[in-house]
Coordinates of C-alpha atoms in Angstrom, one line a residue:
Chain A
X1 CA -71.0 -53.1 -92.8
X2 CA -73.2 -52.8 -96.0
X3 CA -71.0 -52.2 -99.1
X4 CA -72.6 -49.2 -101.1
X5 CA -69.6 -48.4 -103.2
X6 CA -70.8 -49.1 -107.1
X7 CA -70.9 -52.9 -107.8
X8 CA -71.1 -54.8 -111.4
X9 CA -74.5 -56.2 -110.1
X10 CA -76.1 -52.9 -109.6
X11 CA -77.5 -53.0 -113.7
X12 CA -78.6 -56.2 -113.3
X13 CA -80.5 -55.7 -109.8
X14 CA -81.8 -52.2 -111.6
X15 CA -83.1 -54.0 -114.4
X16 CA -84.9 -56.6 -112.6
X17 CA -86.4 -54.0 -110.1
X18 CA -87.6 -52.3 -112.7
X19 CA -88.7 -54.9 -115.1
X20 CA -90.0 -57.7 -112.9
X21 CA -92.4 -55.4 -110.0
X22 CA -92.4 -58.4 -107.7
X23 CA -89.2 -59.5 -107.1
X24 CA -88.7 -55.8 -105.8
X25 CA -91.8 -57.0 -103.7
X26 CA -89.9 -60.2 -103.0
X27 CA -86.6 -58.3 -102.0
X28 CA -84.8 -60.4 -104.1
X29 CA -81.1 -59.4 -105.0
X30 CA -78.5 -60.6 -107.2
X31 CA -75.2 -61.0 -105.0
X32 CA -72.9 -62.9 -106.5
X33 CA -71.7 -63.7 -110.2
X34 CA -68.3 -65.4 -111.2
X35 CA -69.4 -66.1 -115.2
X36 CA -70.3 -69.3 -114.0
X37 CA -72.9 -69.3 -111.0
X38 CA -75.0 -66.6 -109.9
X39 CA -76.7 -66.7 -106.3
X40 CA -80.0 -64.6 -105.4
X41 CA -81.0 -63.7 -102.1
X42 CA -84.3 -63.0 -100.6
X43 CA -85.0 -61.8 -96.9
X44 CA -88.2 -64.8 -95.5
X45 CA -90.6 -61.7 -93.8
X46 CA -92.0 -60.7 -97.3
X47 CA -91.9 -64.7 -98.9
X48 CA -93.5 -65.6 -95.5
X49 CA -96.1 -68.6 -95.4
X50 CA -99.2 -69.6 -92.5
X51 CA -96.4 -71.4 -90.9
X52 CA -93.6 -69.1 -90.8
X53 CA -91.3 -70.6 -93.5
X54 CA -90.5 -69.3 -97.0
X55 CA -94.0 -69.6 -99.4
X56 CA -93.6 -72.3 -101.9
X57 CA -95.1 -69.5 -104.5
X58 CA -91.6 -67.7 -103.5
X59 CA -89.3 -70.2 -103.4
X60 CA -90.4 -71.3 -107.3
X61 CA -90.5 -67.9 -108.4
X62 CA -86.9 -67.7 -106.7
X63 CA -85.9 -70.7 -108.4
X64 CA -87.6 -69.8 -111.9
X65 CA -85.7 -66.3 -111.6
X66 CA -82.3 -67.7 -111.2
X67 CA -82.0 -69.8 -113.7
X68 CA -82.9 -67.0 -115.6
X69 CA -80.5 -64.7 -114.5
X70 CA -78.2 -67.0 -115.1
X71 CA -78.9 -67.0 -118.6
X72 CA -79.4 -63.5 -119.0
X73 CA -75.6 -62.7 -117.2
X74 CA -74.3 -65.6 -119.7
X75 CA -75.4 -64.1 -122.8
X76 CA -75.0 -60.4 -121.6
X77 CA -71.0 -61.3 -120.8
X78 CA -71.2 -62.8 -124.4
X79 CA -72.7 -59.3 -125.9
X80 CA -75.8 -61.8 -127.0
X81 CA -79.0 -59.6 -127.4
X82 CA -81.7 -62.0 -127.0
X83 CA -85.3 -62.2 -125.2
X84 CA -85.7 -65.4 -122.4
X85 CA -89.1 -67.0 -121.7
X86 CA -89.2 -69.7 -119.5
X87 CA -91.9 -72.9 -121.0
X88 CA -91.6 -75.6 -118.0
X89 CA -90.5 -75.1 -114.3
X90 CA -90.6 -77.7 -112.0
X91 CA -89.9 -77.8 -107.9
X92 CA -88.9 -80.4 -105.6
X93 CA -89.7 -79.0 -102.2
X94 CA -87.3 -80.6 -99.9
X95 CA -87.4 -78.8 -95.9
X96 CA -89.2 -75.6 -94.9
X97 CA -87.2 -72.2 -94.9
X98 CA -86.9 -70.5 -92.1
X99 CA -84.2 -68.3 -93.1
X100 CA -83.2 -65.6 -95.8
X101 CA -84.0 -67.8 -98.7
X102 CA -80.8 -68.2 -101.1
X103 CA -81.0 -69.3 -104.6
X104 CA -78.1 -70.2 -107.3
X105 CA -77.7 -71.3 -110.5
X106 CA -74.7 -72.9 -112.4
X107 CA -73.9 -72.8 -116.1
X108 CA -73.9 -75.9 -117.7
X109 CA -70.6 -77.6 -119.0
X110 CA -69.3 -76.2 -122.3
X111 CA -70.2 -78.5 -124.4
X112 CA -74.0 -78.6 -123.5
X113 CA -73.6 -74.4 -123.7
X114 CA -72.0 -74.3 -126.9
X115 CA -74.7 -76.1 -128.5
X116 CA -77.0 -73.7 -127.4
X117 CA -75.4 -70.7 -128.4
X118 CA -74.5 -72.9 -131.6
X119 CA -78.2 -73.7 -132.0
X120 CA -79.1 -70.2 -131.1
X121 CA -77.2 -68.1 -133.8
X122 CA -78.6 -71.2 -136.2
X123 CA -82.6 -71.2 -135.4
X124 CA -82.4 -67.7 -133.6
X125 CA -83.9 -69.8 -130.9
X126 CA -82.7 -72.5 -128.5
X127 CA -83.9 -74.4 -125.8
X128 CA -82.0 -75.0 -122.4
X129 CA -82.9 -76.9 -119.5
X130 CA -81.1 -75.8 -116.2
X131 CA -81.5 -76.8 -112.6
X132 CA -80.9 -74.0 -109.9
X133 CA -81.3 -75.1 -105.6
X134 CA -82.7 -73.4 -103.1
X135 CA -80.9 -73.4 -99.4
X136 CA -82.1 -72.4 -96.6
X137 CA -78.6 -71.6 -94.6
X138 CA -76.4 -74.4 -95.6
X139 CA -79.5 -77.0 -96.2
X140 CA -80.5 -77.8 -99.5
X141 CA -84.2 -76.3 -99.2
X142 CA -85.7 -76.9 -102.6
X143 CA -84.5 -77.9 -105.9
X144 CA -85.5 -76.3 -109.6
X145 CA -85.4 -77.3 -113.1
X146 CA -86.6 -75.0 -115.9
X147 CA -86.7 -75.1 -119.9
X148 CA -85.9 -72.0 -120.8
X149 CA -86.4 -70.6 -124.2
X150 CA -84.0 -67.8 -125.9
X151 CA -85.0 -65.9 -129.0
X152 CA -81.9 -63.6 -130.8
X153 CA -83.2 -60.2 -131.7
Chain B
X1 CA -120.0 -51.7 -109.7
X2 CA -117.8 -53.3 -107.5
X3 CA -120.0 -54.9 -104.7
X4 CA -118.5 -53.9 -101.0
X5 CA -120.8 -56.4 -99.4
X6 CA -119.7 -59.0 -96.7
X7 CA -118.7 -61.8 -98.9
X8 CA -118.3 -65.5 -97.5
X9 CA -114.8 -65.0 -99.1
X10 CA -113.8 -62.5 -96.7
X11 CA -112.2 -64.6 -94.4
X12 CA -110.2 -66.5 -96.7
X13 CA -108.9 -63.1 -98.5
X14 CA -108.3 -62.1 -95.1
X15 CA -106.1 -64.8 -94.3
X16 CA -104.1 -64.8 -97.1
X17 CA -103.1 -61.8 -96.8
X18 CA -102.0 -61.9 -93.3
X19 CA -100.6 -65.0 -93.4
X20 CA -98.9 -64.9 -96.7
X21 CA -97.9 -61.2 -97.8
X22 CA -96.8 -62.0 -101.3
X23 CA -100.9 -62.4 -102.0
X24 CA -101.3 -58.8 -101.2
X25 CA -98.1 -57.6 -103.2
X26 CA -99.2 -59.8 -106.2
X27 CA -102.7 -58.4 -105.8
X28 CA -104.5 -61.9 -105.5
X29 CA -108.0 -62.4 -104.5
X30 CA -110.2 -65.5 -104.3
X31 CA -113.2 -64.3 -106.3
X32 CA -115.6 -67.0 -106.3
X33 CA -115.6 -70.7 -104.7
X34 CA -118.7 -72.9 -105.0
X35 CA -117.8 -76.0 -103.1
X36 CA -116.4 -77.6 -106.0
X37 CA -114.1 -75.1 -108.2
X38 CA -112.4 -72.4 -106.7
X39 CA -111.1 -69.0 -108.8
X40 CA -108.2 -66.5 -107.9
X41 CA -107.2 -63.4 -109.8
X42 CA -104.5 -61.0 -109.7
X43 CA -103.9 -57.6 -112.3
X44 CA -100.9 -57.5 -114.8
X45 CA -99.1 -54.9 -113.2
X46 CA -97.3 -55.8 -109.8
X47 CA -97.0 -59.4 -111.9
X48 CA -95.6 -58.0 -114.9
X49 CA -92.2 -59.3 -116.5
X50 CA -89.9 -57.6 -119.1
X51 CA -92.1 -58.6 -122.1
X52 CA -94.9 -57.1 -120.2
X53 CA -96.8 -60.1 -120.0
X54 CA -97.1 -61.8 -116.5
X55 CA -93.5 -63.1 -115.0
X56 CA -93.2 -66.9 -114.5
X57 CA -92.8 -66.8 -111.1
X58 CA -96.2 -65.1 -110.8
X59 CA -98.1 -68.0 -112.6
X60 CA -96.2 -70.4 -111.2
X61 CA -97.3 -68.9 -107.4
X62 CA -100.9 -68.4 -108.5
X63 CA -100.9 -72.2 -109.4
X64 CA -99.5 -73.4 -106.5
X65 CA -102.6 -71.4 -104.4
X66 CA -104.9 -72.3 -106.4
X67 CA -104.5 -75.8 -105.5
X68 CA -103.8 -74.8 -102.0
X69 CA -106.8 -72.6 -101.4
X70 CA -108.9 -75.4 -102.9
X71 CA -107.4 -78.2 -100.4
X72 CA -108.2 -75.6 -97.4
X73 CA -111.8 -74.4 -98.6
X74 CA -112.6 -77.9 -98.7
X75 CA -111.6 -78.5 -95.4
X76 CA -112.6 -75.8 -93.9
X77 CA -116.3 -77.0 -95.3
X78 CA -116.0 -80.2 -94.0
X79 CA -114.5 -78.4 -90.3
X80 CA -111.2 -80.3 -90.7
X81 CA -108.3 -78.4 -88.8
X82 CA -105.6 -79.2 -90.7
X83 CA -102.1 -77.9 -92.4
X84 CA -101.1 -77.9 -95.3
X85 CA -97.9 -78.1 -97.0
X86 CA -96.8 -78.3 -101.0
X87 CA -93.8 -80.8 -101.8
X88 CA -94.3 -80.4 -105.9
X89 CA -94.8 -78.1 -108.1
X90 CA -94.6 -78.6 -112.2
X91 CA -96.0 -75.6 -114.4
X92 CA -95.8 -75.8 -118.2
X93 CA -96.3 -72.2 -119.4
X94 CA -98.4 -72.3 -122.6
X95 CA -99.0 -69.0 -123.7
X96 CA -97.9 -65.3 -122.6
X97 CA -100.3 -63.5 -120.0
X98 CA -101.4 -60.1 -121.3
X99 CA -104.4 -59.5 -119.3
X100 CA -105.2 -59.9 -115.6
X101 CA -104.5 -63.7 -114.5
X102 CA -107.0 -65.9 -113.2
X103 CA -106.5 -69.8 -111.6
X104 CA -109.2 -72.4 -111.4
X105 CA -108.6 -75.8 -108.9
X106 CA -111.6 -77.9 -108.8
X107 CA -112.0 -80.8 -106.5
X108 CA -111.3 -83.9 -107.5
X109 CA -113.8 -86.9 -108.2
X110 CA -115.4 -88.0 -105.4
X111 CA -113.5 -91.4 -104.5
X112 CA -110.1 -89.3 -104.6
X113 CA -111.0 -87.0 -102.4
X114 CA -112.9 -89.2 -100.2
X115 CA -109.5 -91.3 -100.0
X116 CA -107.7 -88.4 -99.1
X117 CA -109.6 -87.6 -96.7
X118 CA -110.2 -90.9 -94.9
X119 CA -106.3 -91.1 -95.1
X120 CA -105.7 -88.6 -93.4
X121 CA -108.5 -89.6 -90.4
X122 CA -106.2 -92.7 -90.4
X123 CA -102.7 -91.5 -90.7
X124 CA -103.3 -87.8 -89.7
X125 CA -101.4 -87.2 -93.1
X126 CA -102.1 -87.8 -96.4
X127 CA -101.0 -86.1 -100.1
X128 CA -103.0 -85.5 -103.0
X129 CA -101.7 -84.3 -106.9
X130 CA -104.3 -81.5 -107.7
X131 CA -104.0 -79.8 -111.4
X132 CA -104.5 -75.7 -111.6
X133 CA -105.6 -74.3 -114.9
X134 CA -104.4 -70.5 -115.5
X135 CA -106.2 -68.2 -117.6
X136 CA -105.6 -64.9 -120.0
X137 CA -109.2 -64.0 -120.8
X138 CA -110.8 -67.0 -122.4
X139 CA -107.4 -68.7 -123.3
X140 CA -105.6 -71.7 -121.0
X141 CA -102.0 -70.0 -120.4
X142 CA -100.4 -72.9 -118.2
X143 CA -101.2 -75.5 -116.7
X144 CA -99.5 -76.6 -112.8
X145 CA -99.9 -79.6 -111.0
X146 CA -99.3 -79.6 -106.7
X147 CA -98.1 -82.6 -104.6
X148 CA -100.1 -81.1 -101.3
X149 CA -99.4 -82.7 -98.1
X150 CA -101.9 -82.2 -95.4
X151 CA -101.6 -83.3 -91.4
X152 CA -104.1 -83.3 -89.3
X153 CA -103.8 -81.2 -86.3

């Protein structure tokens, strides 16, 4: 049974809604976040290709968003008003999708975040480089790496 | 004026948006192909991120089908049946989008594409790397590059 009671995903899932039109189109959600990995889900009919599997444009703008997100929980938990852009974003397409598409996204070790943040309070920019997959029910689907840029306000 | 003519593009528009229906929610249309380079656009809006400039995800599909919409008009010139899949994506992201986005594939010289092509006569499959250029106005914004498999049918 769908769970409608308020959830501390529901700003997050507004925001991109309203800020980012197509992954609204997309259907994506934010579903899970532990302050470590975040997952994304998509339902296939609207990310549908000519051969009834998940789009490849979908599965890297999946991919793109949830490293992203990732980012953009991380530095929200750490009160961290920033702006993210996203300069390289590469995909390994590894079996169709024929499924709800699922995406996640895992912080990096501490070290390697520290010296971002570090970096980032520094410069007022940093760079990061974070891989997210792409499954299509259990199967590794596709796999994402993305440089990801972060400017403090 | 906009021109409401048939257009030898019709079909193609056609199929893409039946066959893939994140074309018609990003507002994509193949505006010109003349055997050689192939153009797509799609407006800011339903492509917009929250720096209202054009999300990642958007430019990174767009690249992807520009490639893809190149590998199948040439085909469909030459009366190849074929299908086609992507296996890699890379997109470096250059510069923000602030205008309507526009993709440009062209074919390749003509020994790689004739290799391609008499690879796949021989093996029914073949790949091919193909670059995508994406615009704002005048100005290169990014720059993808597609693995494409094809197999004959």
């Amino acid at each position: 049974m769908p769970d409608s009671s308020p959830s501390p995903l529901d700003p997050i899932n507004a925001y991109l809604r309203t800020e980012l039109p197509l992954t609204h189109a997309m259907g994506i959600a934010v579903t899970s976040w532990d302050g470590h990995t975040v997952t994304l889900t998509a339902p296939l009919a609207p990310n549908m290709n000519h051969a009834d599997t998940a789009f490849g444009g979908s599965i890297a703008a999946l991919g793109i968003l949830a490293g992203y997100t990732l980012l953009f929980l991380a530095m929200r938990d750490r009160q961290i008003s920033n702006r993210l852009l996203i300069q390289k974003s590469e995909v390994d397409f590894l079996r169709p999708i024929d499924t709800e598409l699922r995406a996640t996204a895992t912080a990096p070790d501490s070290p390697t975040l520290d010296t971002f943040l570090e970096t980032l309070r520094r410069k007022r920019r940093a760079r990061i480089s974070l891989p997210s997959s792409i499954f299509t029910g259990q199967l590794l689907a596709a796999t994402h790496t993305g440089l990801y840029i972060a400017f403090l306000y």
